Amino acid sequence: MNFIQIADVHLGAAPEAGRRDDGQREKEIWDSFYKVIDICEEKQIDLLLIAGDLFHRQPLLRELKEVNYHFGKLSRTKVVLIAGNHDYIRKDSRYLQIAWSENVYPLFETTLHRAVIEELDLAVYGFSYDRREIREARYDEAYAPRDMKYEILLAHGGDETHIPIKKAKLKALGYDYVALGHIHKPQMVLKNYAAFSGSLEPLDQNETGRHGFLLGEITEKGAQIRFVPFAKRQYIHLHLTVDIEMTHGALRGKIKEEIEKNGTAELYKIILEGQRDPEIVYDIEDLDYYGNIVEILDHTVPAYHYEQLYERNKENLLGRLIGHFMECEPESIEYQAMCEGVSAILAAMEERS
């Protein structure tokens, strides 16, 4: 039996809302989800496991009808899904108002239930969230009954406020495989036994690295799992060091060069470090040559000769400021504050003169 595992798709999320993308990332998340369904059909996958948070919030009825239509086109694949902490089951949940296609097995109960798929000699166990937070370790006692050839646990959680999960407890449950959701970074918890697929697409600038789905197979010898990179884009953090010779134009060219090297389709967070010419002010908006920079953090400091400034200004506010903070580490908040303060005082002094 083979399967694809996804989780934390977060349909309806708009990671770059308010930027230049004009809803592009929201559409890409939907497109990636539909492409996974296409892969299930092309490869005739037996089972699609969705380990919670298919939606970023409470799904709309029209959205569920569209999703159900795509599920219903699958000629072989059985779909089993649970709701997570984002799309949890409320009393008025639209999840409960859909007549799901016959190949779809929703586990929307709030206590452990199972979906039995006779043709695969398989039972998939799981339950859905009925609220945003569940602090109890509810999987600790969710033992596999072992009355089917294959038994899988579909679970969503892994932190203190969303069903804490312990490796030792998971292993003792006795399933053939545990498909995990909630943690957005793909990771193997127990080799070929329990894994987070991670989010299908990265959902914010701090979700760096590859995203995709898990492709697995279960036989009498156990489970074999591998990660398949799949996301349309990834977020990349670029640390760039500037020096006193680097003009605005030179910095713009350097950022453009680095983005071209790493891929112009990716999304970037730029962190500027080092010392710049005190006379130079970088136009942050103008540095975004390809329109794919989500944030630029300017941690540069003006390259003043602080010792000389201190010696010439010991008796005034400028000297006292430098003397108080000059020995701090250049990376510290205090040193950064000193640099900003010196710049402001010097600017005021220049205006008065």
Coordinates of C-alpha atoms in Angstrom, one line a residue, residues 306-314:
Y306 CA 33.8 57.3 17.9
E307 CA 37.0 57.7 19.8
Q308 CA 37.7 61.0 18.0
L309 CA 34.1 62.2 18.4
Y310 CA 34.4 61.3 22.1
E311 CA 37.6 63.2 22.6
R312 CA 36.2 66.3 21.0
N313 CA 32.9 66.2 22.8
K314 CA 33.6 64.9 26.3

